[in-house]
CSV table of C-alpha atoms and ligand atoms in Angstrom, one decimal:
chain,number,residue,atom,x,y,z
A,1,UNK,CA,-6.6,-34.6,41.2
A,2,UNK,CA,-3.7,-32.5,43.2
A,3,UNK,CA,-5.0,-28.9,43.3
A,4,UNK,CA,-2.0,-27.5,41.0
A,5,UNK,CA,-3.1,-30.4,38.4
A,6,UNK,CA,-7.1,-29.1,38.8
A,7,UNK,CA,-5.7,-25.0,38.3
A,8,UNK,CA,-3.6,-26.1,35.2
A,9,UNK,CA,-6.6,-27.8,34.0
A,10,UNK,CA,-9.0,-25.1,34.0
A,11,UNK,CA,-5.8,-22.4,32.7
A,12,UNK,CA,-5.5,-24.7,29.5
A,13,UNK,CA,-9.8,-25.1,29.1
A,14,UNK,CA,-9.8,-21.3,29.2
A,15,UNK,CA,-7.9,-20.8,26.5
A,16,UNK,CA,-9.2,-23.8,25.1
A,17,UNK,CA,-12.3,-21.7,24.7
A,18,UNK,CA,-10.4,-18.5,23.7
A,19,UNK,CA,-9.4,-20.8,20.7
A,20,UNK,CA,-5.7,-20.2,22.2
A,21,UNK,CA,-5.4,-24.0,20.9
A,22,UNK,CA,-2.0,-24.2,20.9
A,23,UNK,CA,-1.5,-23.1,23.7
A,24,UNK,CA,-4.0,-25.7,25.9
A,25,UNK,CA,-2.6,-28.3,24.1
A,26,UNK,CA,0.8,-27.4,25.8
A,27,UNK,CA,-0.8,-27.2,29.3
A,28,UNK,CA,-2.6,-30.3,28.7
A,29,UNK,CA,0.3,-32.3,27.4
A,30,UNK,CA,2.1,-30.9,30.6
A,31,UNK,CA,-0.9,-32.3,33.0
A,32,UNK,CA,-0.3,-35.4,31.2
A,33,UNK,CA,3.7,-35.4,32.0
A,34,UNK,CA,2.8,-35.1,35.7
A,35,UNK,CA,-0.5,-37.2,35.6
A,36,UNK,CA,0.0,-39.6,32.3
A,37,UNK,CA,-3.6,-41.2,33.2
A,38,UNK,CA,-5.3,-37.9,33.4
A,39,UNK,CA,-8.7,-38.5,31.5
A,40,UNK,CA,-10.2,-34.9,31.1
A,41,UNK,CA,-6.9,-34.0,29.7
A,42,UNK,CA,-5.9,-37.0,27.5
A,43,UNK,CA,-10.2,-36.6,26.0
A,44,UNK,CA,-9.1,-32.6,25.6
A,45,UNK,CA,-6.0,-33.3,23.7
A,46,UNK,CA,-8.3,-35.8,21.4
A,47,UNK,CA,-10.4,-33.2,20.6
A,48,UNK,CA,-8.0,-30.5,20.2
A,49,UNK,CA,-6.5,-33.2,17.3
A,50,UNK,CA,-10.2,-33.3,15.9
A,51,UNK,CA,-10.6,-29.6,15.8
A,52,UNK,CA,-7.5,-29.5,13.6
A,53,UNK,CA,-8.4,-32.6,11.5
A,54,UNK,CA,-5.7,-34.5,12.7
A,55,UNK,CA,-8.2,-37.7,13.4
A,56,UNK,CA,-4.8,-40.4,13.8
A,57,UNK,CA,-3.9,-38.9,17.2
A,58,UNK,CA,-7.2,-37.7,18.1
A,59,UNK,CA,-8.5,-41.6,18.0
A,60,UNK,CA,-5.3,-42.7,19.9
A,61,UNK,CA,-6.0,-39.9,22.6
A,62,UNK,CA,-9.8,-41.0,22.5
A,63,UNK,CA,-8.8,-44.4,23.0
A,64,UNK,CA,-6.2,-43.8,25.8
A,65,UNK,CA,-9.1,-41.4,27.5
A,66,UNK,CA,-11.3,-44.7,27.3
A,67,UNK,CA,-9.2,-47.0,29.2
A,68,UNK,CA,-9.4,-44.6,31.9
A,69,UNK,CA,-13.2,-43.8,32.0
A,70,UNK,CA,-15.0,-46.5,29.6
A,71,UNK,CA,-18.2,-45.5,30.2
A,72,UNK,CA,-17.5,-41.6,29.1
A,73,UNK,CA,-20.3,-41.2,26.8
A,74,UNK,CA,-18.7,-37.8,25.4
A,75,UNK,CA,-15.2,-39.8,24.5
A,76,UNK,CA,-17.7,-42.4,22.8
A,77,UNK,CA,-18.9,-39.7,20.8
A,78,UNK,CA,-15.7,-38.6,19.8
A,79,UNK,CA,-14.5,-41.1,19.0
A,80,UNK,CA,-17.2,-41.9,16.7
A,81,UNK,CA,-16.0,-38.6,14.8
A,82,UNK,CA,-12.4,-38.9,14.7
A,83,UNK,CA,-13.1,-42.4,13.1
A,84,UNK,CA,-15.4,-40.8,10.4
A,85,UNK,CA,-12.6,-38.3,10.1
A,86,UNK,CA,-10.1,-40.6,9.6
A,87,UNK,CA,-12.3,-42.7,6.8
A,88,UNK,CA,-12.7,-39.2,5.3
A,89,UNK,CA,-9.1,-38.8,5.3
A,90,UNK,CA,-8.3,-41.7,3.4
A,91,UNK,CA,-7.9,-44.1,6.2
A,92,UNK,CA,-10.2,-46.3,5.8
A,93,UNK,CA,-8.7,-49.5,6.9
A,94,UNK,CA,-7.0,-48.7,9.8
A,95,UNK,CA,-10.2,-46.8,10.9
A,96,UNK,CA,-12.2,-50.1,10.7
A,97,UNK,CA,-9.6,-52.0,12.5
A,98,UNK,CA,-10.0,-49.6,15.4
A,99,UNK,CA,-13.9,-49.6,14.8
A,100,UNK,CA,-13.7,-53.2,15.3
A,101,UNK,CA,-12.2,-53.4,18.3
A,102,UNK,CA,-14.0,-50.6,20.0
A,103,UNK,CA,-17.2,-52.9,19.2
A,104,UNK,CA,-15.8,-55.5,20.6
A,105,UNK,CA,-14.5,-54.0,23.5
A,106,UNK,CA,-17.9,-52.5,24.2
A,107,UNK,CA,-20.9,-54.5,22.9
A,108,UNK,CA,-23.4,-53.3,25.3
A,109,UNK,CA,-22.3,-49.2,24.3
A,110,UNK,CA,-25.1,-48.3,21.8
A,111,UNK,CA,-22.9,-45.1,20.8
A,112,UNK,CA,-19.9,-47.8,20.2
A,113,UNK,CA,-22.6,-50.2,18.1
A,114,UNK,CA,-23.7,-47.6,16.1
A,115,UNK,CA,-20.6,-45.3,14.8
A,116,UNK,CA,-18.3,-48.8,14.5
A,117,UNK,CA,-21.2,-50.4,12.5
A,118,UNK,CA,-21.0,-47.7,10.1
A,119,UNK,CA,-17.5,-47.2,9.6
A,120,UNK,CA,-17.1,-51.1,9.2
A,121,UNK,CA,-20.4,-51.9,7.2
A,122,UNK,CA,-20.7,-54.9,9.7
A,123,UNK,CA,-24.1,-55.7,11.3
A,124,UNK,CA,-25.8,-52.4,9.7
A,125,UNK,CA,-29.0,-52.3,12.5
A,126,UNK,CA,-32.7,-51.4,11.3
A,127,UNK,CA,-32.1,-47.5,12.8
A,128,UNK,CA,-30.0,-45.8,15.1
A,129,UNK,CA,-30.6,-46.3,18.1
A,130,UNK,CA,-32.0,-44.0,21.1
A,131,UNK,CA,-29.6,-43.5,23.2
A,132,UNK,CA,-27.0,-42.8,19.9
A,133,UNK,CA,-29.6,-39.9,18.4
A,134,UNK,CA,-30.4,-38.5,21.9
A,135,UNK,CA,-26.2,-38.2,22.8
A,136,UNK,CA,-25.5,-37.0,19.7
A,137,UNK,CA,-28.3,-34.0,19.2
A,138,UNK,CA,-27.9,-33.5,22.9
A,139,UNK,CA,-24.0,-32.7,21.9
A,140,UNK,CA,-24.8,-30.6,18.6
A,141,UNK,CA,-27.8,-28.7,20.0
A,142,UNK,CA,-26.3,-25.4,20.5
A,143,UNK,CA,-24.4,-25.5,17.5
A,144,UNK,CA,-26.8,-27.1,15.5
A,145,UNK,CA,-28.7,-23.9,13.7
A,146,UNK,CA,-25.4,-21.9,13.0
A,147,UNK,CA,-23.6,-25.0,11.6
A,148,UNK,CA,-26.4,-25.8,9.9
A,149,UNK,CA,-26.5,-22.6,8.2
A,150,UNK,CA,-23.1,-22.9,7.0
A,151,UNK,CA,-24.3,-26.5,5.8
A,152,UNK,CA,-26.8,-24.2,3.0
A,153,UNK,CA,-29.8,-26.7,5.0
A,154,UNK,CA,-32.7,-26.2,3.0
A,155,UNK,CA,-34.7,-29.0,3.7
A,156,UNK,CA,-37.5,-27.3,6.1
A,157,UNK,CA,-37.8,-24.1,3.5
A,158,UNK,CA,-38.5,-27.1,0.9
A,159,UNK,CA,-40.8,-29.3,2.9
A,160,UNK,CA,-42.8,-25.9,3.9
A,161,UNK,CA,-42.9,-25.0,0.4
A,162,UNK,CA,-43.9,-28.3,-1.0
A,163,UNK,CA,-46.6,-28.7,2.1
A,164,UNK,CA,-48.2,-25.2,1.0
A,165,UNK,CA,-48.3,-26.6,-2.9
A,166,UNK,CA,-50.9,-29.2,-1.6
A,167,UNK,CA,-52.9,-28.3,1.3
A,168,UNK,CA,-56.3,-25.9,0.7
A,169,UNK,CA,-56.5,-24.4,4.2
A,170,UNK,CA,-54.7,-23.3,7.2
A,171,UNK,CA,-56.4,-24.7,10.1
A,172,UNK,CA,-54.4,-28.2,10.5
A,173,UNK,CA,-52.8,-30.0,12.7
A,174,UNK,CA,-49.4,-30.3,11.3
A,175,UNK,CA,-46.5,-33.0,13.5
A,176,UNK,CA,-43.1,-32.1,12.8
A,177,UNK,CA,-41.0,-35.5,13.4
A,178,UNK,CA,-37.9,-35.4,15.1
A,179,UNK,CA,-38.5,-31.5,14.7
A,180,UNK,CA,-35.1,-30.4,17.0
A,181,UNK,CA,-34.5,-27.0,17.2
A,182,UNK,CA,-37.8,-26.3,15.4
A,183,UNK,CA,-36.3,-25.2,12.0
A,184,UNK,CA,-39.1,-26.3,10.6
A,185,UNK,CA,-41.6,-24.2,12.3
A,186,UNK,CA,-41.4,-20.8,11.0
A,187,UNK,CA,-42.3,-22.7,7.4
A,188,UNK,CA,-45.2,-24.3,9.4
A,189,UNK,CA,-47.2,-22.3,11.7
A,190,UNK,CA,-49.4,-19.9,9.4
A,191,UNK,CA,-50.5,-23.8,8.0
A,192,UNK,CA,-51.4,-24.9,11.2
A,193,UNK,CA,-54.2,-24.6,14.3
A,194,UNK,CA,-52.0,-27.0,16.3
A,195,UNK,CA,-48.2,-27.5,15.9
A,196,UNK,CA,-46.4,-30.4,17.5
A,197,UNK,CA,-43.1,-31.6,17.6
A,198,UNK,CA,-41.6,-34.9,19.0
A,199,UNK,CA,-37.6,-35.3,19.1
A,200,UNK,CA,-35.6,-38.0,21.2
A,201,UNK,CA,-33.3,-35.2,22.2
A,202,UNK,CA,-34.3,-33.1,25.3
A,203,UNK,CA,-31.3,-30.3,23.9
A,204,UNK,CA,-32.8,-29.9,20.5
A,205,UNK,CA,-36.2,-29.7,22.2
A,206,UNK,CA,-35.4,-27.2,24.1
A,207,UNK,CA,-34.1,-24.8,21.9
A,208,UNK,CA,-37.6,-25.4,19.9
A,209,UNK,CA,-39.5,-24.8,23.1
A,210,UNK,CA,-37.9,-21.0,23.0
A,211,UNK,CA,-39.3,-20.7,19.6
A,212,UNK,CA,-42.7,-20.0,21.1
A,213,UNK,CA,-44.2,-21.7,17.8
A,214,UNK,CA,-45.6,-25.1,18.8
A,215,UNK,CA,-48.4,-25.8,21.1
A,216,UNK,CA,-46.7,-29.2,22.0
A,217,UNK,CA,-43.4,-30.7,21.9
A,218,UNK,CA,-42.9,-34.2,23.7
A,219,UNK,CA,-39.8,-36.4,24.2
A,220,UNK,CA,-40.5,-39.5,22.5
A,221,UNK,CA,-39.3,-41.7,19.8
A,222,UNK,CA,-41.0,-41.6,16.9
A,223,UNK,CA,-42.4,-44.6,15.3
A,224,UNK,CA,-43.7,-45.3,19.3
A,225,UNK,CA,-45.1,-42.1,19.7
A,226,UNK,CA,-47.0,-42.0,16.3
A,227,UNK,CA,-49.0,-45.3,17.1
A,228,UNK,CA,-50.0,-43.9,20.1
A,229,UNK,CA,-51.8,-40.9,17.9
A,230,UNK,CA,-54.3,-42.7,15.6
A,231,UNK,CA,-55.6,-40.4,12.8
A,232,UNK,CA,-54.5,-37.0,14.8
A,233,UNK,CA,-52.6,-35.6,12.3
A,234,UNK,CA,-53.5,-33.4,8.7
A,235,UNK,CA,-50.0,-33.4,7.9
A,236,UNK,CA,-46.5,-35.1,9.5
A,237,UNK,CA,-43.3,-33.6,7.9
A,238,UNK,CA,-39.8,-35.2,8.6
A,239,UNK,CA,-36.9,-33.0,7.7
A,240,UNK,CA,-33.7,-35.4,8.1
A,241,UNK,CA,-35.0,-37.1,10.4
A,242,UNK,CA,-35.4,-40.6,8.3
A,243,UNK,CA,-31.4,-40.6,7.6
A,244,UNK,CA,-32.0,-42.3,11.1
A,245,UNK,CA,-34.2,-44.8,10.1
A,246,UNK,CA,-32.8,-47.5,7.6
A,247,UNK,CA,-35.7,-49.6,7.1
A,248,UNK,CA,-38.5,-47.3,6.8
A,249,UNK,CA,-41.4,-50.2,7.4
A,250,UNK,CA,-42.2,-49.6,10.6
A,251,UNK,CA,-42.0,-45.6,10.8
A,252,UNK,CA,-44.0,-45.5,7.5
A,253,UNK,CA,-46.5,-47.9,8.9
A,254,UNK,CA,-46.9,-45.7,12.2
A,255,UNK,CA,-46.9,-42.4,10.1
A,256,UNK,CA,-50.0,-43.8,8.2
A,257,UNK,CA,-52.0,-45.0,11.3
A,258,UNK,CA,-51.3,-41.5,12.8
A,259,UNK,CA,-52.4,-39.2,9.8
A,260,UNK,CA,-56.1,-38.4,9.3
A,261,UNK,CA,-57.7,-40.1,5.9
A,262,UNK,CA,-55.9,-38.1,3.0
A,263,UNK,CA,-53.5,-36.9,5.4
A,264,UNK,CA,-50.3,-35.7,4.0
A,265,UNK,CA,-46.5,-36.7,4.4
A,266,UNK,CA,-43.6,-34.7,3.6
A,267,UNK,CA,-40.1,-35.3,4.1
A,268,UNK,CA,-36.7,-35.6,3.0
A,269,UNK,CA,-34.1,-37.9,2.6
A,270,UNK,CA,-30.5,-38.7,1.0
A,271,UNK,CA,-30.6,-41.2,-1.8
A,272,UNK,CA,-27.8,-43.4,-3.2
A,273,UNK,CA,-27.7,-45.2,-6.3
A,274,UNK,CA,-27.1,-48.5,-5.0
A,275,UNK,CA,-28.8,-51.9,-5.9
A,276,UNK,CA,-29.4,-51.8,-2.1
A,277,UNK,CA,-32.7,-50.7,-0.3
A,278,UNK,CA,-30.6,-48.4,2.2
A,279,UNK,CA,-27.4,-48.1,3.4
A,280,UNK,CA,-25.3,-46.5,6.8
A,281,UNK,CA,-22.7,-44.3,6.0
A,282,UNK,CA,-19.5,-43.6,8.0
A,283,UNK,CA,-20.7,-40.2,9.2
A,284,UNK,CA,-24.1,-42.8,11.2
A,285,UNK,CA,-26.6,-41.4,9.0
A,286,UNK,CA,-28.2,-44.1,6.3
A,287,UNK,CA,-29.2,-43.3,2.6
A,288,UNK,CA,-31.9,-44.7,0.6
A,289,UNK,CA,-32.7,-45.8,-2.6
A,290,UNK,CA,-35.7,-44.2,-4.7
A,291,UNK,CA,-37.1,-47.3,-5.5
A,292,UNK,CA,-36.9,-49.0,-1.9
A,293,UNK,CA,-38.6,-45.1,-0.8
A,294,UNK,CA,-42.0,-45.9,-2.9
A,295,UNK,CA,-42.3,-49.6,-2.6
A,296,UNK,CA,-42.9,-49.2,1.1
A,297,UNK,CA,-44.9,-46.1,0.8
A,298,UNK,CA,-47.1,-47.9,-1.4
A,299,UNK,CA,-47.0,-51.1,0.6
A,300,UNK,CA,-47.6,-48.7,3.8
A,301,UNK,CA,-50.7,-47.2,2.2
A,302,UNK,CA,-50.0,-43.9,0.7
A,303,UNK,CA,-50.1,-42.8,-2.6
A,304,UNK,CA,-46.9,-40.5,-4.0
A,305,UNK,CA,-47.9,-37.2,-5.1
A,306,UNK,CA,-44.5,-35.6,-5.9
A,307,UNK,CA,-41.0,-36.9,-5.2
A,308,UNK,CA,-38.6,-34.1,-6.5
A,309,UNK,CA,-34.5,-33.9,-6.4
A,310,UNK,CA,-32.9,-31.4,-4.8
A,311,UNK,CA,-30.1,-30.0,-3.0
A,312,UNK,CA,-31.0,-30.3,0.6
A,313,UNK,CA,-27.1,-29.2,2.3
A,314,UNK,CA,-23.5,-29.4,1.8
A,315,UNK,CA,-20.8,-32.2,3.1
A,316,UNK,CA,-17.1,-31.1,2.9
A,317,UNK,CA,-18.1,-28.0,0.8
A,318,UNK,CA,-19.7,-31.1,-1.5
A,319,UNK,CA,-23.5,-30.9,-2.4
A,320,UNK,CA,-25.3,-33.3,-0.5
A,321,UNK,CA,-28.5,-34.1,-3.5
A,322,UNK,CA,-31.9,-36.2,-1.9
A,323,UNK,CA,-35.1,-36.3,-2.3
A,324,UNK,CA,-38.2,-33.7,-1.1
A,325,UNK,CA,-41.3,-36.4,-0.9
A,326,UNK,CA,-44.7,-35.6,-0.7
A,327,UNK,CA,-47.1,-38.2,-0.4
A,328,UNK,CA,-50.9,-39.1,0.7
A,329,UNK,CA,-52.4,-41.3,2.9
A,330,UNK,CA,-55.1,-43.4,1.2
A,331,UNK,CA,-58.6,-43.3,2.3
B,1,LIG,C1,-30.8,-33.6,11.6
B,1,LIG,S1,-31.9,-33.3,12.9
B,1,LIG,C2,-33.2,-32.5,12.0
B,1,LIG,C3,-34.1,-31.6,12.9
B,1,LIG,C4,-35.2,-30.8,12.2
B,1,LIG,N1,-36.2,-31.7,11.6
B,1,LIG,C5,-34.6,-29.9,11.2
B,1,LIG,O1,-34.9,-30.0,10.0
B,1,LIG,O2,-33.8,-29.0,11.6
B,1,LIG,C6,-32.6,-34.9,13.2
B,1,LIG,C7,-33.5,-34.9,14.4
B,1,LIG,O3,-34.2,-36.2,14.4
B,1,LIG,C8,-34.3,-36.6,15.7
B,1,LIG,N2,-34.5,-38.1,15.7
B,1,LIG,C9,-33.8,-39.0,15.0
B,1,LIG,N3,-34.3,-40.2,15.2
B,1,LIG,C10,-35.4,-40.1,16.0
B,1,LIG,C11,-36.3,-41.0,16.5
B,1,LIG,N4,-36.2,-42.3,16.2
B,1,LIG,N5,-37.3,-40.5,17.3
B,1,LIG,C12,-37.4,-39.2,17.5
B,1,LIG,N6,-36.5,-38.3,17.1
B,1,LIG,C13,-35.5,-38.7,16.3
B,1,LIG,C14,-33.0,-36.2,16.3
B,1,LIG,O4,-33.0,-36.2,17.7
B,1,LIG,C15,-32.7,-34.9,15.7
B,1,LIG,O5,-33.2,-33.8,16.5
């Protein structure tokens, strides 16, 4: 990078972050006039597109970034979104062309795997996987709570209210899954003698380690962490976390073998109406149906105590309406 290409660069980022973004675009389109193979510029120009909704030319720009760098995680990523834009947008077939070939062009990219699967349907995989959930909270972490706000999240205000309905003291040792910034925890600790989280993102985790509320947080995944922690646990809770998790066998199973007898399990999910046990939707996250949810609860050995419907955010200024599921581990 000539040093007048490196000082226009950081000019047009700066007001990139000023939210000057006409402005950067122009100084990034006029890096790319000099320097047509410039990656940082060709990726900012993508995301300038996504900011504005305009997901056509923020995939081409994506793409073109890609063919410079192809193991860019962050263009990955952004990709990933422009696509789900463009689906959203009413371009759904061009989107899984593109999907298509960006999974063929990248099999071994676990980001790529994921986010084409679920804009194409093909090859829906048992769960995200790690490396998908760990980029993508690492990403949202600092914006996660205010955007989440504006989202109306209510899912760890309901899971705290419904895990207060059915416990008789406050000296437990609660787990929050997959507990990222710790939302959950201000609903938690007056419940609990010991609070832990585990989360696959070391971001999110850190912004819950400021909280000062838990006396543990790990880096883990889940379903291997939990049967590593036989009968620890009064109560788990999951709040949106299992929209990660298509089939739910396995992280049931390892919730079970982790709770104490007559331990509890709360958590959340979104549910679809489908004839189908779960599903991944373009945005990576997978729904569920009610039936599918308490056939392998039962079959995982808890008994359902309440499942209720509620409103647990907003998509697109669109309710988002799942379930708030408390159940019990049999003795
Ligand atoms: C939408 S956030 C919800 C965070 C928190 N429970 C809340 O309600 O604010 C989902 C979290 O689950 C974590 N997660 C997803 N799959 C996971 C897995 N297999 N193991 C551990 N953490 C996981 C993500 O890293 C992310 O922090």
């Amino acid at each position: 990078m000539t040093s007048s290409i490196e000082k226009l660069y950081e000019e047009a980022d700066r007001l990139y972050y000023d939210d000057k973004l006409d402005e950067a675009a122009a100084l990034y389109q006029k890096i790319l006039d000099q320097d047509p193979e410039h990656q940082a510029a060709l990726h900012s120009l993508g995301i300038i597109h996504y900011d504005r909704d305009d997901y056509g030319p923020a995939v081409e720009y994506m793409l073109k970034a890609l063919e410079q760098d192809p193991e860019d995680i962050y263009v990955h990523s952004n990709l990933g979104k422009s696509l789900y834009g463009m689906v959203h947008m009413g371009e759904k077939k061009k989107a899984k062309k593109i999907a298509r070939q960006w999974m063929e062009s990248f099999p071994e990219n676990r980001i790529a795997l994921h986010m084409a699967a679920a804009v194409t349907g093909d090859e829906v995989p048992d769960r995200a996987n790690d490396d998908y959930v760990a980029q993508t909270f690492d990403e949202f972490a600092d914006t996660f709570d205010s955007k989440l706000e504006e989202l109306s999240y209510r899912a760890p205000e309901l899971l705290g209210e419904a895990v207060t309905r059915h416990v008789s003291e406050k000296d437990l040792r609660i787990l929050d899954a997959g507990c990222g910034t710790g939302l959950c925890a201000p609903h938690l600790r007056s419940l609990a003698r010991k609070l832990e989280g585990i989360d696959l993102s070391e971001e999110m985790l850190a912004l819950a380690r400021k909280r000062k509320l838990y006396d543990r947080l790990s880096r883990a995944e889940l379903t291997e962490a939990l049967q590593t922690r036989t009968k620890r646990y009064d109560v788990g809770v999951a709040a949106d976390v299992l929209c990660y998790f298509g089939d739910l066998s396995a992280v049931f199973g390892a919730m079970a073998a982790a709770l104490k007898a007559n331990g509890l399990f709360a958590f959340t999910l979104e549910t679809h109406g489908k004839s189908k046990d779960y599903d991944l939707g373009i945005s990576g996250r997978y729904t569920h149906s009610t039936k599918y949810v308490r056939q392998v609860l039962a079959q995982s050995g808890f008994e359902l105590i309440e499942a209720e419907d509620a409103q647990l955010r907003t998509e697109y200024a669109l309710p988002v309406m799942g379930l708030v599921v408390v159940a019990r581990k049999q003795a």
